[in-house]
Amino acid sequence: MKPLISPSILSANFANLAKDIEMINQSDADWAHIDIMDGVFVPNISFGFPVLKFVAELSTKPLDVHLMIVEPQKFIPEVKALGAHVMNVHFEACTHLHSVIQQIRDAGMQPAVTINPATPVSFLEDIINDVYMVLIMSVNPGFGGQKFIPHSLNKVRQLRELIDRTGSKALIQVDGGVNMETGKALIEAGADVLVAGNAIFNAPDPMDTIKQLKAL
Ligand code: DX5
Ligand code: ZN
């Protein structure tokens, strides 16, 4: 199966966001990846709902919303108002993850959970049958353009094994340092969805790069 591609608009030109959203609309991308940061859970701040309202209006691709914030459950109504396809929360940010996942599903969105590089795949054992997708962070979250952490490949293999063993239907997504080379290795390891920021938006031809990632 061809991977799903989710370009991360964190690496887009914020002074001309409409142009980059239009590029994603016209491309082979499956989703648009939206990184929301709060400067508390991660050491950076990206953009908030006033900006995303316009992104949501322009995007024809389903929104894949990755919340790198504390207490993400507080923002379920705001993410829902964007018309998001996926609402993705961090394992490390949710004391009551099971409840948050149910709340996201009850709001009519697909619930996903992200694990940071130091969080073991085995911690997902009791939630794997409740989530639409698991995101394995292959860098420490907060910034685009970082170097891929090679151990992430082992985590993708472990997650594939957990999904197969439990009969879960969860998709495996990877985010951070994804390019043509790491993307290929990730798909071989069992990834279903690739997020890429820098590799797409800093390429000479972003649309062609999306096409190439899709063809991996
Ligand atoms: C990082 C974000 C990523 C980021 C990836 O914290 O979650 O989505 O945009 O950027 P690249 O692909 O440049 O590593
Ligand atoms: Zn992300």
Coordinates of N, CA and C in Angstrom, one line a residue, residues 16-155:
N16 N 3.1 33.9 3.3 CA 2.3 33.6 2.1 C 1.7 32.2 2.2
L17 N 1.1 32.0 3.3 CA 0.5 30.7 3.6 C -0.5 30.2 2.6
A18 N -1.2 31.1 2.1 CA -2.3 30.7 1.1 C -1.6 30.0 -0.1
K19 N -0.5 30.5 -0.5 CA 0.2 29.9 -1.7 C 0.6 28.5 -1.4
D20 N 1.2 28.3 -0.2 CA 1.6 26.9 0.2 C 0.5 26.0 0.5
I21 N -0.6 26.5 1.0 CA -1.8 25.6 1.2 C -2.4 25.2 -0.2
E22 N -2.3 26.1 -1.1 CA -2.8 25.8 -2.5 C -1.9 24.8 -3.1
M23 N -0.6 24.9 -2.9 CA 0.3 23.9 -3.4 C -0.1 22.5 -2.9
I24 N -0.3 22.4 -1.6 CA -0.7 21.1 -1.0 C -2.0 20.6 -1.6
N25 N -3.0 21.6 -1.8 CA -4.3 21.2 -2.4 C -4.1 20.6 -3.8
Q26 N -3.1 21.1 -4.6 CA -2.9 20.7 -5.9 C -2.1 19.4 -6.0
S27 N -1.4 19.1 -4.9 CA -0.4 18.0 -4.9 C -1.1 16.6 -4.6
D28 N -0.2 15.6 -4.6 CA -0.7 14.2 -4.3 C -0.8 14.0 -2.8
A29 N -0.6 15.0 -2.0 CA -0.7 14.9 -0.5 C -2.1 14.3 -0.1
D30 N -2.1 13.5 1.0 CA -3.4 13.0 1.4 C -4.0 13.9 2.5
W31 N -3.2 14.5 3.4 CA -3.6 15.3 4.5 C -2.7 16.6 4.5
A32 N -3.1 17.5 5.4 CA -2.3 18.6 5.7 C -2.0 18.5 7.2
H33 N -0.7 18.5 7.6 CA -0.3 18.3 9.0 C -0.2 19.7 9.7
I34 N -0.9 19.9 10.8 CA -0.9 21.1 11.5 C -0.3 21.0 12.9
D35 N 0.8 21.7 13.2 CA 1.5 21.5 14.5 C 1.2 22.7 15.4
I36 N 0.4 22.4 16.4 CA 0.1 23.5 17.4 C 1.0 23.3 18.6
M37 N 1.7 24.4 19.0 CA 2.7 24.3 20.1 C 2.3 25.4 21.1
D38 N 2.6 25.2 22.4 CA 2.2 26.1 23.4 C 3.4 26.8 24.2
G39 N 4.6 26.4 23.9 CA 5.7 27.0 24.6 C 5.9 26.4 26.1
V40 N 5.0 25.4 26.4 CA 5.1 24.8 27.7 C 5.4 23.3 27.6
F41 N 4.6 22.6 26.8 CA 4.9 21.2 26.5 C 6.1 21.0 25.7
V42 N 6.3 21.9 24.7 CA 7.5 22.0 23.9 C 8.1 23.4 24.0
P43 N 9.4 23.5 23.7 CA 10.1 24.8 23.9 C 9.9 25.7 22.6
N44 N 8.7 25.8 22.1 CA 8.5 26.7 21.0 C 7.0 26.9 20.9
I45 N 6.6 28.0 20.2 CA 5.2 28.4 19.9 C 5.1 28.5 18.4
S46 N 4.0 27.9 17.9 CA 3.8 27.9 16.4 C 2.7 28.9 16.0
F47 N 1.5 28.4 15.9 CA 0.4 29.3 15.6 C -0.8 28.7 16.3
G48 N -1.9 29.6 16.3 CA -3.1 29.2 17.1 C -4.3 29.3 16.2
F49 N -5.5 29.2 16.8 CA -6.7 29.0 16.1 C -7.1 30.2 15.2
P50 N -6.8 31.5 15.5 CA -7.1 32.6 14.6 C -6.4 32.4 13.2
V51 N -5.2 31.9 13.2 CA -4.5 31.6 12.0 C -5.1 30.3 11.3
L52 N -5.3 29.3 12.1 CA -5.8 28.0 11.6 C -7.2 28.1 11.0
K53 N -8.0 29.0 11.4 CA -9.3 29.2 10.9 C -9.2 29.5 9.4
F54 N -8.2 30.3 9.0 CA -8.1 30.6 7.6 C -7.4 29.4 6.8
V55 N -6.5 28.7 7.5 CA -5.9 27.6 6.9 C -7.0 26.5 6.6
A56 N -7.9 26.3 7.5 CA -9.0 25.3 7.4 C -9.9 25.7 6.2
E57 N -10.1 27.0 6.1 CA -11.0 27.5 5.0 C -10.4 27.2 3.6
L58 N -9.0 27.4 3.5 CA -8.3 27.2 2.2 C -8.0 25.8 1.9
S59 N -7.8 25.0 2.9 CA -7.4 23.6 2.6 C -8.5 22.7 2.1
T60 N -8.2 22.0 1.0 CA -9.2 21.0 0.5 C -8.8 19.6 1.0
K61 N -7.6 19.5 1.7 CA -7.1 18.2 2.2 C -7.6 18.1 3.7
P62 N -7.9 16.9 4.1 CA -8.2 16.7 5.5 C -7.1 17.2 6.4
L63 N -7.5 17.8 7.6 CA -6.5 18.3 8.5 C -6.1 17.3 9.5
D64 N -4.8 17.1 9.7 CA -4.2 16.2 10.6 C -3.5 17.1 11.7
V65 N -4.3 17.2 12.8 CA -3.9 18.3 13.8 C -3.1 17.6 14.9
H66 N -1.8 18.0 15.1 CA -0.9 17.5 16.1 C -0.7 18.5 17.2
L67 N -1.3 18.2 18.3 CA -1.2 19.2 19.4 C -0.1 18.9 20.4
M68 N 0.9 19.8 20.4 CA 2.1 19.7 21.3 C 1.8 20.7 22.4
I69 N 0.8 20.4 23.2 CA 0.3 21.3 24.2 C -0.1 20.5 25.5
V70 N 0.0 21.2 26.6 CA -0.5 20.5 27.9 C -2.1 20.6 27.8
E71 N -2.7 19.7 28.5 CA -4.2 19.7 28.6 C -4.9 19.9 27.3
P72 N -4.6 19.0 26.3 CA -5.1 19.2 24.9 C -6.7 19.0 24.9
Q73 N -7.2 18.3 25.9 CA -8.7 18.1 25.9 C -9.4 19.4 26.0
K74 N -8.8 20.4 26.5 CA -9.5 21.7 26.7 C -9.8 22.3 25.3
F75 N -9.1 21.9 24.3 CA -9.3 22.5 22.9 C -10.0 21.6 21.9
I76 N -10.7 20.6 22.4 CA -11.5 19.7 21.5 C -12.5 20.5 20.7
P77 N -13.2 21.4 21.3 CA -14.2 22.2 20.5 C -13.6 23.1 19.5
E78 N -12.4 23.7 19.8 CA -11.7 24.5 18.8 C -11.2 23.7 17.6
V79 N -10.7 22.5 17.9 CA -10.1 21.6 16.8 C -11.3 21.1 16.0
K80 N -12.4 20.8 16.7 CA -13.6 20.3 16.0 C -14.1 21.4 15.0
A81 N -14.1 22.7 15.5 CA -14.6 23.8 14.7 C -13.7 24.0 13.4
L82 N -12.5 23.5 13.4 CA -11.7 23.6 12.2 C -12.1 22.6 11.2
G83 N -12.9 21.6 11.6 CA -13.3 20.5 10.7 C -12.2 19.5 10.6
A84 N -11.4 19.3 11.6 CA -10.2 18.4 11.6 C -10.7 17.0 11.4
H85 N -9.9 16.2 10.6 CA -10.1 14.8 10.4 C -9.5 14.1 11.6
V86 N -8.2 14.4 11.9 CA -7.5 13.7 13.0 C -7.2 14.8 14.1
M87 N -7.5 14.4 15.4 CA -7.0 15.2 16.5 C -6.0 14.3 17.3
N88 N -4.8 14.8 17.3 CA -3.7 14.0 17.8 C -3.1 14.6 19.1
V89 N -3.1 13.9 20.2 CA -2.6 14.4 21.5 C -1.4 13.6 21.9
H90 N -0.5 14.2 22.7 CA 0.6 13.5 23.2 C 0.3 12.6 24.4
F91 N 0.8 11.4 24.4 CA 0.8 10.5 25.5 C 1.2 11.2 26.8
E92 N 2.4 11.9 26.6 CA 3.0 12.5 27.8 C 2.2 13.7 28.3
A93 N 1.2 14.2 27.6 CA 0.5 15.4 28.0 C -0.9 15.0 28.6
C94 N -1.2 13.7 28.6 CA -2.5 13.3 29.0 C -2.5 12.4 30.2
T95 N -2.9 12.9 31.4 CA -2.9 12.0 32.6 C -4.0 10.9 32.4
H96 N -5.1 11.3 31.8 CA -6.2 10.4 31.6 C -6.4 10.2 30.1
L97 N -5.5 9.6 29.4 CA -5.5 9.4 28.0 C -6.7 8.7 27.5
H98 N -7.1 7.7 28.2 CA -8.3 6.9 27.7 C -9.5 7.8 27.6
S99 N -9.7 8.6 28.6 CA -10.8 9.6 28.6 C -10.7 10.6 27.4
V100 N -9.5 11.1 27.2 CA -9.3 12.1 26.2 C -9.6 11.5 24.8
I101 N -9.2 10.3 24.6 CA -9.4 9.6 23.3 C -10.9 9.4 23.1
Q102 N -11.6 9.0 24.1 CA -13.1 8.9 24.0 C -13.8 10.2 23.7
Q103 N -13.3 11.3 24.4 CA -13.9 12.6 24.1 C -13.7 13.1 22.7
I104 N -12.5 12.8 22.1 CA -12.2 13.2 20.7 C -13.1 12.4 19.8
R105 N -13.3 11.1 20.1 CA -14.2 10.3 19.2 C -15.6 10.8 19.3
D106 N -16.0 11.1 20.5 CA -17.4 11.6 20.8 C -17.7 12.9 20.0
A107 N -16.6 13.7 19.9 CA -16.7 15.0 19.2 C -16.8 14.8 17.7
G108 N -16.6 13.5 17.2 CA -16.7 13.2 15.8 C -15.4 13.3 15.0
M109 N -14.3 13.3 15.7 CA -12.9 13.3 15.0 C -12.3 11.9 15.3
Q110 N -11.2 11.7 14.4 CA -10.5 10.5 14.6 C -9.4 10.7 15.7
P111 N -9.4 9.9 16.7 CA -8.4 10.2 17.8 C -7.0 9.5 17.5
A112 N -6.0 10.3 17.7 CA -4.6 9.7 17.6 C -3.8 10.1 18.8
V113 N -2.8 9.3 19.0 CA -1.8 9.5 20.2 C -0.4 9.5 19.6
T114 N 0.4 10.5 20.2 CA 1.8 10.6 19.8 C 2.7 10.2 21.0
I115 N 3.8 9.5 20.6 CA 4.8 9.3 21.7 C 6.1 9.9 21.3
N116 N 6.7 10.6 22.3 CA 8.0 11.2 22.2 C 9.1 10.2 22.0
P117 N 10.3 10.6 21.6 CA 11.4 9.6 21.4 C 11.7 8.7 22.6
A118 N 11.6 9.2 23.8 CA 11.9 8.5 25.0 C 10.8 7.6 25.6
T119 N 9.6 7.7 25.0 CA 8.5 7.0 25.5 C 8.4 5.6 24.8
P120 N 8.4 4.5 25.5 CA 8.4 3.2 24.9 C 7.0 2.8 24.2
V121 N 7.1 2.1 23.1 CA 5.9 1.6 22.4 C 5.1 0.8 23.3
S122 N 5.7 0.0 24.2 CA 5.0 -0.9 25.1 C 3.9 -0.1 26.0
F123 N 4.1 1.2 26.2 CA 3.2 2.0 27.0 C 1.8 2.1 26.3
L124 N 1.8 1.7 25.0 CA 0.5 1.9 24.2 C -0.4 0.7 24.2
E125 N 0.2 -0.4 24.9 CA -0.5 -1.7 24.9 C -2.0 -1.6 25.2
D126 N -2.4 -0.8 26.2 CA -3.8 -0.7 26.7 C -4.6 0.4 26.0
I127 N -4.1 1.0 25.0 CA -4.8 2.1 24.3 C -4.9 1.8 22.8
I128 N -4.1 0.8 22.3 CA -3.9 0.6 20.9 C -5.2 0.2 20.2
N129 N -6.1 -0.4 20.9 CA -7.4 -0.7 20.2 C -8.4 0.4 20.2
D130 N -8.1 1.5 20.8 CA -9.0 2.7 20.9 C -8.6 3.8 19.9
V131 N -7.4 3.7 19.3 CA -7.0 4.9 18.5 C -7.0 4.6 17.0
Y132 N -7.2 5.7 16.3 CA -7.2 5.6 14.8 C -5.8 5.5 14.3
M133 N -4.9 6.2 15.1 CA -3.5 6.3 14.6 C -2.5 6.5 15.8
V134 N -1.3 6.0 15.6 CA -0.2 6.3 16.6 C 0.9 7.1 15.8
L135 N 1.3 8.2 16.4 CA 2.4 9.0 15.8 C 3.7 8.7 16.6
I136 N 4.7 8.2 15.9 CA 6.0 8.1 16.6 C 6.8 9.3 16.2
M137 N 7.2 10.1 17.2 CA 8.1 11.2 17.0 C 9.5 10.7 16.7
S138 N 10.0 11.1 15.6 CA 11.4 10.7 15.3 C 12.4 11.8 15.5
V139 N 11.9 12.9 16.1 CA 12.8 14.0 16.7 C 12.1 14.4 18.0
N140 N 12.8 15.2 18.8 CA 12.1 15.8 19.9 C 11.2 16.9 19.4
P141 N 9.9 16.9 19.8 CA 9.0 17.8 19.1 C 9.3 19.3 19.5
G142 N 9.0 20.2 18.6 CA 9.1 21.6 18.8 C 9.7 22.4 17.6
F143 N 10.4 21.7 16.8 CA 11.1 22.4 15.7 C 11.1 21.5 14.4
G144 N 11.0 22.2 13.3 CA 11.2 21.5 12.0 C 12.7 21.4 11.7
G145 N 13.0 20.6 10.7 CA 14.4 20.6 10.2 C 15.4 19.9 11.1
Q146 N 15.0 19.1 12.0 CA 15.9 18.3 12.9 C 16.3 17.0 12.3
K147 N 17.4 16.4 12.8 CA 17.9 15.2 12.3 C 17.1 14.0 12.8
F148 N 16.8 13.1 12.0 CA 16.0 11.8 12.3 C 16.8 11.0 13.3
I149 N 16.0 10.5 14.3 CA 16.7 9.6 15.3 C 16.5 8.2 14.9
P150 N 17.6 7.5 14.5 CA 17.6 6.2 13.9 C 16.8 5.1 14.7
H151 N 16.8 5.2 16.0 CA 16.1 4.2 16.8 C 14.6 4.2 16.5
S152 N 14.1 5.3 15.9 CA 12.7 5.4 15.6 C 12.3 4.2 14.7
L153 N 13.2 3.7 13.9 CA 12.9 2.6 13.0 C 12.5 1.4 13.8
N154 N 13.3 1.1 14.9 CA 12.9 0.0 15.8 C 11.6 0.2 16.4
K155 N 11.2 1.4 16.8 CA 9.9 1.7 17.4 C 8.8 1.4 16.4

